[in-house]
Each structure stands twice: as structure tokens, then as C-alpha cells.
Amino acid sequence: EVQLVESGGGLVQPGGSLRLSCGASGFTFSSYDMTWVRQAPGKGLEWVSYISSSASVTYIADSVKGRFTVSRDNAKNLVYLQMKSLRAEDTALYYCARLTGDTVTHDYWGQGTLVTVSS
Amino acid sequence: DIQMTQSPSSVSASVGDRVTMTCRPGQHISSWLAWYQQKPGKAPKLLISGASSLQSGVPSRFSGSGSGTDFTLTITNLQPEDVATYYCQQAKSFPLTFGGGTKVEIK
């Protein structure tokens, strides 16, 4: 069974940093591209980042470019989202999701980890 | 960036009704479109990829159609468990973008 479990969220002050982790199981992690998608309270879905299966290609949304970086450790089946210079508008539930290679769609999602940026 | 416009933003229908919602990308995306269902308090679930390919396990009352700049998600015989917000997502290019969602409620 495919499972994605996010962790690392919490309350952080504006300007602070957090590193989110997503642990994967139930599939060959190193064969799949992964993404992070966030959802602000009561709002829609916003794609945040992409990392290819080998980590050779990454993309970051303009709204977080220069502040967020994505990485992965295929030996540990983990994908990370390093977030710095956090702002109130980064407050959201952050999901990691597996990306299908052929249709570029998110076929499995984690349960999300909540990041709250507030003083 | 490819902007995705969904309509209506919400719809209220009776059990057994047919519900239709649309998604219009700001540029031609061929069939690079997915639909997701998000129930309250839950993660999104992939329903349809490639504009019309139903994911395994998704009830056949869900169907997707369209290509280019005009897509439709249809729910025939609406059921209480279909109460959710439905999102489209273009898969043509990065940044991947989602529509604003259509909330489906039962009358």
C-alpha cells in the first residue's frame, strides 16, 4: 500500500525557518517524481515544488522561489521541503504527493502537515 | 503560467441528479488535465487523468471530457458521498496549476 507521511510542520514566527519531511513507503520511491502542494485555510490547492526521481531536476513556484528548496534522499525514501524567510501567507497545510510519470498528475497524497506563520 | 478557471464555484443538487462542472485553461493544453475530489478535512483524491481516464476504483458515475481549452467533469446520479470540492489541474507544463474548485452540495 502506498503511503506518504508528512512531518515537521508547526508554529513559526515570521522570518523563521522550517524543514518539512515526507516519508514514502509501499512503492519504489526512487522511480517517482514528487511534489509539494499547499492549501491555505479555506482556500484552494497551490502547487509549490517538484523534484524528479533522481533529484536532477527541481522546480519551485514563483511565490516561494528564493525561500523554499526541495530535496530528496532516495536511500531513506524521504523528500524534504526546506522553508526559510517564512511569511504569514505561507500558512497552509502542506501535502506531499507522488507524481505519475506519464500523465503528470498526483496519484497519491499524504495527509498533510500544518505550517502556521504567526508572531 | 497557465491559469485555470473553474465554474461554477458551487452547485447544489439533489440525490440522483446529474451535475456538470467546467474547467477552462488559459491556453491550449491538449488532454493534459486531471480532476481531483477533496472531501472536507481530507487530502485530494485523483479521479481522472488525461482529461477522461477514470482512475481505478473511482465509480463510473464520474466522467471527464474535453480537450484543448474546454473540459467538463460530470457526475451522473449524484450520491451523498459525492459532497466535496472538485479541482482541475493542468499537467501541460510547470508550474502545475489548479483551478479554484467547484463545491458540490446536496439540496
mmCIF file of C-alpha atoms in Angstrom:
data_model
loop_
_atom_site.group_PDB
_atom_site.id
_atom_site.type_symbol
_atom_site.label_atom_id
_atom_site.label_comp_id
_atom_site.label_asym_id
_atom_site.label_seq_id
_atom_site.Cartn_x
_atom_site.Cartn_y
_atom_site.Cartn_z
ATOM 1 C CA GLU A 1 0.000 0.000 0.000
ATOM 2 C CA VAL A 2 1.349 3.386 -0.994
ATOM 3 C CA GLN A 3 1.799 5.686 1.985
ATOM 4 C CA LEU A 4 3.093 9.222 2.243
ATOM 5 C CA VAL A 5 3.537 10.718 5.694
ATOM 6 C CA GLU A 6 4.475 14.363 6.166
ATOM 7 C CA SER A 7 6.039 15.787 9.294
ATOM 8 C CA GLY A 8 7.832 18.879 10.503
ATOM 9 C CA GLY A 9 5.034 21.412 10.490
ATOM 10 C CA GLY A 10 4.305 23.717 13.376
ATOM 11 C CA LEU A 11 4.084 27.301 14.564
ATOM 12 C CA VAL A 12 6.911 29.560 13.457
ATOM 13 C CA GLN A 13 7.447 33.288 13.657
ATOM 14 C CA PRO A 14 7.627 35.437 10.536
ATOM 15 C CA GLY A 15 11.124 35.262 9.112
ATOM 16 C CA GLY A 16 11.704 31.836 10.602
ATOM 17 C CA SER A 17 12.549 28.524 9.006
ATOM 18 C CA LEU A 18 11.135 25.013 8.936
ATOM 19 C CA ARG A 19 12.021 21.801 7.186
ATOM 20 C CA LEU A 20 9.186 19.520 6.179
ATOM 21 C CA SER A 21 9.771 15.836 5.567
ATOM 22 C CA CYS A 22 7.716 13.303 3.697
ATOM 23 C CA GLY A 23 8.346 9.608 4.202
ATOM 24 C CA ALA A 24 7.281 7.241 1.468
ATOM 25 C CA SER A 25 6.533 3.532 1.551
ATOM 26 C CA GLY A 26 4.767 0.895 -0.495
ATOM 27 C CA PHE A 27 6.384 1.753 -3.821
ATOM 28 C CA THR A 28 9.796 2.152 -5.431
ATOM 29 C CA PHE A 29 10.414 5.701 -4.260
ATOM 30 C CA SER A 30 13.474 6.281 -6.428
ATOM 31 C CA SER A 31 11.379 5.753 -9.567
ATOM 32 C CA TYR A 32 8.909 8.549 -8.938
ATOM 33 C CA ASP A 33 8.903 12.300 -9.187
ATOM 34 C CA MET A 34 7.452 14.038 -6.144
ATOM 35 C CA THR A 35 5.752 17.340 -5.469
ATOM 36 C CA TRP A 36 4.658 19.543 -2.610
ATOM 37 C CA VAL A 37 1.231 21.172 -2.781
ATOM 38 C CA ARG A 38 -0.168 23.523 -0.168
ATOM 39 C CA GLN A 39 -3.609 24.674 0.853
ATOM 40 C CA ALA A 40 -4.165 27.799 2.897
ATOM 41 C CA PRO A 41 -7.044 27.600 5.391
ATOM 42 C CA GLY A 42 -10.338 27.628 3.496
ATOM 43 C CA LYS A 43 -8.588 28.100 0.153
ATOM 44 C CA GLY A 44 -7.749 26.043 -2.911
ATOM 45 C CA LEU A 45 -4.739 23.989 -3.884
ATOM 46 C CA GLU A 46 -1.427 25.609 -4.817
ATOM 47 C CA TRP A 47 1.474 23.658 -6.303
ATOM 48 C CA VAL A 48 4.732 24.554 -4.534
ATOM 49 C CA SER A 49 7.572 22.382 -5.770
ATOM 50 C CA TYR A 50 8.645 19.461 -7.921
ATOM 51 C CA ILE A 51 11.614 17.158 -7.759
ATOM 52 C CA SER A 52 12.449 14.485 -10.290
ATOM 53 C CA SER A 53 13.094 10.891 -9.295
ATOM 54 C CA SER A 54 16.865 11.314 -9.401
ATOM 55 C CA ALA A 55 16.743 14.842 -7.957
ATOM 56 C CA SER A 56 18.400 16.140 -11.092
ATOM 57 C CA VAL A 57 15.516 18.494 -11.874
ATOM 58 C CA THR A 58 13.645 20.739 -9.459
ATOM 59 C CA TYR A 59 11.039 23.419 -9.949
ATOM 60 C CA ILE A 60 9.767 25.901 -7.397
ATOM 61 C CA ALA A 61 6.679 28.120 -7.592
ATOM 62 C CA ASP A 62 7.385 31.807 -8.092
ATOM 63 C CA SER A 63 5.527 32.605 -4.856
ATOM 64 C CA VAL A 64 8.232 30.820 -2.837
ATOM 65 C CA LYS A 65 11.243 30.977 -5.118
ATOM 66 C CA GLY A 66 14.403 32.004 -3.336
ATOM 67 C CA ARG A 67 12.923 30.968 0.015
ATOM 68 C CA PHE A 68 11.989 27.301 -0.414
ATOM 69 C CA THR A 69 14.109 24.435 -1.694
ATOM 70 C CA VAL A 70 13.171 20.837 -2.353
ATOM 71 C CA SER A 71 15.427 17.820 -1.988
ATOM 72 C CA ARG A 72 15.203 14.085 -1.537
ATOM 73 C CA ASP A 73 17.100 11.134 -0.142
ATOM 74 C CA ASN A 74 16.305 8.048 -2.174
ATOM 75 C CA ALA A 75 18.213 5.807 0.212
ATOM 76 C CA LYS A 76 15.875 6.854 3.027
ATOM 77 C CA ASN A 77 12.701 7.246 0.954
ATOM 78 C CA LEU A 78 12.354 10.847 2.053
ATOM 79 C CA VAL A 79 11.557 14.111 0.311
ATOM 80 C CA TYR A 80 12.119 17.438 2.021
ATOM 81 C CA LEU A 81 10.878 20.987 1.716
ATOM 82 C CA GLN A 82 13.227 23.499 3.312
ATOM 83 C CA MET A 83 11.402 26.732 4.006
ATOM 84 C CA LYS A 84 13.069 29.954 5.143
ATOM 85 C CA SER A 85 12.084 33.603 5.477
ATOM 86 C CA LEU A 86 8.563 32.425 6.193
ATOM 87 C CA ARG A 87 5.684 34.830 5.827
ATOM 88 C CA ALA A 88 2.140 34.874 7.134
ATOM 89 C CA GLU A 89 0.912 33.974 3.640
ATOM 90 C CA ASP A 90 2.861 30.703 3.809
ATOM 91 C CA THR A 91 0.428 29.485 6.463
ATOM 92 C CA ALA A 92 -1.108 26.362 4.977
ATOM 93 C CA LEU A 93 -1.492 22.623 5.089
ATOM 94 C CA TYR A 94 1.423 21.217 3.120
ATOM 95 C CA TYR A 95 0.882 17.983 1.232
ATOM 96 C CA CYS A 96 3.473 15.830 -0.429
ATOM 97 C CA ALA A 97 2.246 13.883 -3.394
ATOM 98 C CA ARG A 98 3.528 11.312 -5.838
ATOM 99 C CA LEU A 99 3.543 12.384 -9.432
ATOM 100 C CA THR A 100 2.749 9.933 -12.207
ATOM 101 C CA GLY A 101 5.323 9.973 -14.938
ATOM 102 C CA ASP A 102 3.009 9.618 -17.890
ATOM 103 C CA THR A 103 0.137 11.964 -17.035
ATOM 104 C CA VAL A 104 1.930 14.370 -14.632
ATOM 105 C CA THR A 105 -0.843 14.045 -12.107
ATOM 106 C CA HIS A 106 -0.803 13.470 -8.370
ATOM 107 C CA ASP A 107 -1.947 9.900 -7.803
ATOM 108 C CA TYR A 108 -1.170 9.580 -4.091
ATOM 109 C CA TRP A 109 -1.202 12.231 -1.390
ATOM 110 C CA GLY A 110 -0.132 12.375 2.221
ATOM 111 C CA GLN A 111 -2.400 13.644 4.966
ATOM 112 C CA GLY A 112 -0.577 16.979 5.142
ATOM 113 C CA THR A 113 1.362 18.857 7.792
ATOM 114 C CA LEU A 114 0.208 22.261 9.019
ATOM 115 C CA VAL A 115 2.544 25.226 8.944
ATOM 116 C CA THR A 116 1.412 28.329 10.816
ATOM 117 C CA VAL A 117 3.443 31.505 10.482
ATOM 118 C CA SER A 118 2.478 33.944 13.200
ATOM 119 C CA SER A 119 4.027 36.074 15.892
ATOM 120 C CA ASP B 1 1.746 30.262 -16.242
ATOM 121 C CA ILE B 2 -1.449 28.544 -17.349
ATOM 122 C CA GLN B 3 -4.410 29.944 -15.458
ATOM 123 C CA MET B 4 -7.224 27.509 -14.742
ATOM 124 C CA THR B 5 -10.788 28.785 -14.395
ATOM 125 C CA GLN B 6 -13.455 26.560 -12.906
ATOM 126 C CA SER B 7 -17.178 27.151 -12.900
ATOM 127 C CA PRO B 8 -19.474 27.248 -11.140
ATOM 128 C CA SER B 9 -17.784 27.886 -7.801
ATOM 129 C CA SER B 10 -20.528 25.937 -6.115
ATOM 130 C CA VAL B 11 -23.507 23.821 -7.087
ATOM 131 C CA SER B 12 -26.363 22.391 -5.078
ATOM 132 C CA ALA B 13 -28.224 19.394 -6.456
ATOM 133 C CA SER B 14 -30.473 16.587 -5.323
ATOM 134 C CA VAL B 15 -29.508 12.963 -4.879
ATOM 135 C CA GLY B 16 -29.788 11.276 -8.257
ATOM 136 C CA ASP B 17 -29.224 14.450 -10.243
ATOM 137 C CA ARG B 18 -26.652 14.975 -12.944
ATOM 138 C CA VAL B 19 -24.021 17.571 -12.056
ATOM 139 C CA THR B 20 -21.695 19.196 -14.558
ATOM 140 C CA MET B 21 -18.767 21.492 -13.927
ATOM 141 C CA THR B 22 -16.277 23.057 -16.279
ATOM 142 C CA CYS B 23 -12.601 23.895 -16.323
ATOM 143 C CA ARG B 24 -11.077 26.302 -18.806
ATOM 144 C CA PRO B 25 -7.303 26.703 -19.073
ATOM 145 C CA GLY B 26 -5.901 29.971 -20.306
ATOM 146 C CA GLN B 27 -4.171 28.224 -23.171
ATOM 147 C CA HIS B 28 -4.456 25.020 -25.159
ATOM 148 C CA ILE B 29 -3.374 22.024 -23.089
ATOM 149 C CA SER B 30 -4.482 19.147 -25.314
ATOM 150 C CA SER B 31 -5.622 16.426 -22.870
ATOM 151 C CA TRP B 32 -3.185 17.279 -20.104
ATOM 152 C CA LEU B 33 -5.822 17.658 -17.452
ATOM 153 C CA ALA B 34 -6.686 15.954 -14.194
ATOM 154 C CA TRP B 35 -9.640 16.137 -11.846
ATOM 155 C CA TYR B 36 -9.447 15.694 -8.084
ATOM 156 C CA GLN B 37 -12.057 15.280 -5.378
ATOM 157 C CA GLN B 38 -11.406 16.717 -1.924
ATOM 158 C CA LYS B 39 -13.787 15.867 0.878
ATOM 159 C CA PRO B 40 -13.811 18.074 3.979
ATOM 160 C CA GLY B 41 -10.759 17.505 6.153
ATOM 161 C CA LYS B 42 -9.209 15.047 3.703
ATOM 162 C CA ALA B 43 -6.422 15.073 1.155
ATOM 163 C CA PRO B 44 -7.361 15.372 -2.502
ATOM 164 C CA LYS B 45 -8.029 12.183 -4.420
ATOM 165 C CA LEU B 46 -7.244 11.715 -8.094
ATOM 166 C CA LEU B 47 -10.395 10.922 -10.071
ATOM 167 C CA ILE B 48 -9.456 11.420 -13.694
ATOM 168 C CA SER B 49 -6.241 11.893 -15.626
ATOM 169 C CA GLY B 50 -5.632 12.600 -19.273
ATOM 170 C CA ALA B 51 -8.944 14.505 -19.316
ATOM 171 C CA SER B 52 -11.086 11.365 -19.472
ATOM 172 C CA SER B 53 -9.313 8.346 -17.963
ATOM 173 C CA LEU B 54 -11.050 7.221 -14.816
ATOM 174 C CA GLN B 55 -8.714 6.077 -12.066
ATOM 175 C CA SER B 56 -9.093 2.542 -10.774
ATOM 176 C CA GLY B 57 -11.737 2.294 -8.088
ATOM 177 C CA VAL B 58 -13.488 5.534 -8.973
ATOM 178 C CA PRO B 59 -17.225 4.999 -9.511
ATOM 179 C CA SER B 60 -18.353 5.043 -13.109
ATOM 180 C CA ARG B 61 -20.828 7.846 -12.380
ATOM 181 C CA PHE B 62 -17.842 10.167 -12.695
ATOM 182 C CA SER B 63 -16.727 11.053 -16.206
ATOM 183 C CA GLY B 64 -14.457 13.606 -17.791
ATOM 184 C CA SER B 65 -14.435 15.024 -21.272
ATOM 185 C CA GLY B 66 -12.925 17.777 -23.360
ATOM 186 C CA SER B 67 -9.609 18.833 -24.785
ATOM 187 C CA GLY B 68 -7.729 21.979 -25.612
ATOM 188 C CA THR B 69 -9.319 24.784 -23.633
ATOM 189 C CA ASP B 70 -12.635 23.359 -22.515
ATOM 190 C CA PHE B 71 -13.087 20.469 -20.091
ATOM 191 C CA THR B 72 -16.011 19.011 -18.189
ATOM 192 C CA LEU B 73 -16.432 16.783 -15.159
ATOM 193 C CA THR B 74 -19.838 15.138 -14.923
ATOM 194 C CA ILE B 75 -21.336 13.277 -12.011
ATOM 195 C CA THR B 76 -24.388 11.285 -13.012
ATOM 196 C CA ASN B 77 -26.734 10.016 -10.309
ATOM 197 C CA LEU B 78 -25.283 12.239 -7.573
ATOM 198 C CA GLN B 79 -24.769 10.440 -4.260
ATOM 199 C CA PRO B 80 -24.436 11.866 -0.726
ATOM 200 C CA GLU B 81 -20.821 10.713 -0.587
ATOM 201 C CA ASP B 82 -20.019 12.929 -3.580
ATOM 202 C CA VAL B 83 -20.245 16.045 -1.407
ATOM 203 C CA ALA B 84 -16.804 17.550 -1.909
ATOM 204 C CA THR B 85 -14.838 20.215 -3.682
ATOM 205 C CA TYR B 86 -13.592 19.270 -7.126
ATOM 206 C CA TYR B 87 -10.403 20.702 -8.595
ATOM 207 C CA CYS B 88 -8.940 20.546 -12.056
ATOM 208 C CA GLN B 89 -5.188 20.679 -12.663
ATOM 209 C CA GLN B 90 -3.283 21.241 -15.875
ATOM 210 C CA ALA B 91 -0.389 18.876 -16.489
ATOM 211 C CA LYS B 92 0.909 20.507 -19.664
ATOM 212 C CA SER B 93 3.738 22.496 -18.134
ATOM 213 C CA PHE B 94 5.330 23.727 -14.945
ATOM 214 C CA PRO B 95 4.255 25.459 -12.839
ATOM 215 C CA LEU B 96 1.436 22.996 -12.421
ATOM 216 C CA THR B 97 -1.722 24.952 -11.743
ATOM 217 C CA PHE B 98 -5.074 24.137 -10.204
ATOM 218 C CA GLY B 99 -8.470 25.642 -10.731
ATOM 219 C CA GLY B 100 -10.219 27.403 -7.880
ATOM 220 C CA GLY B 101 -12.551 24.474 -7.253
ATOM 221 C CA THR B 102 -16.247 23.664 -7.526
ATOM 222 C CA LYS B 103 -18.030 22.826 -4.290
ATOM 223 C CA VAL B 104 -20.795 20.250 -4.662
ATOM 224 C CA GLU B 105 -23.543 20.151 -2.068
ATOM 225 C CA ILE B 106 -26.757 18.178 -1.656
ATOM 226 C CA LYS B 107 -30.070 20.047 -1.631
#
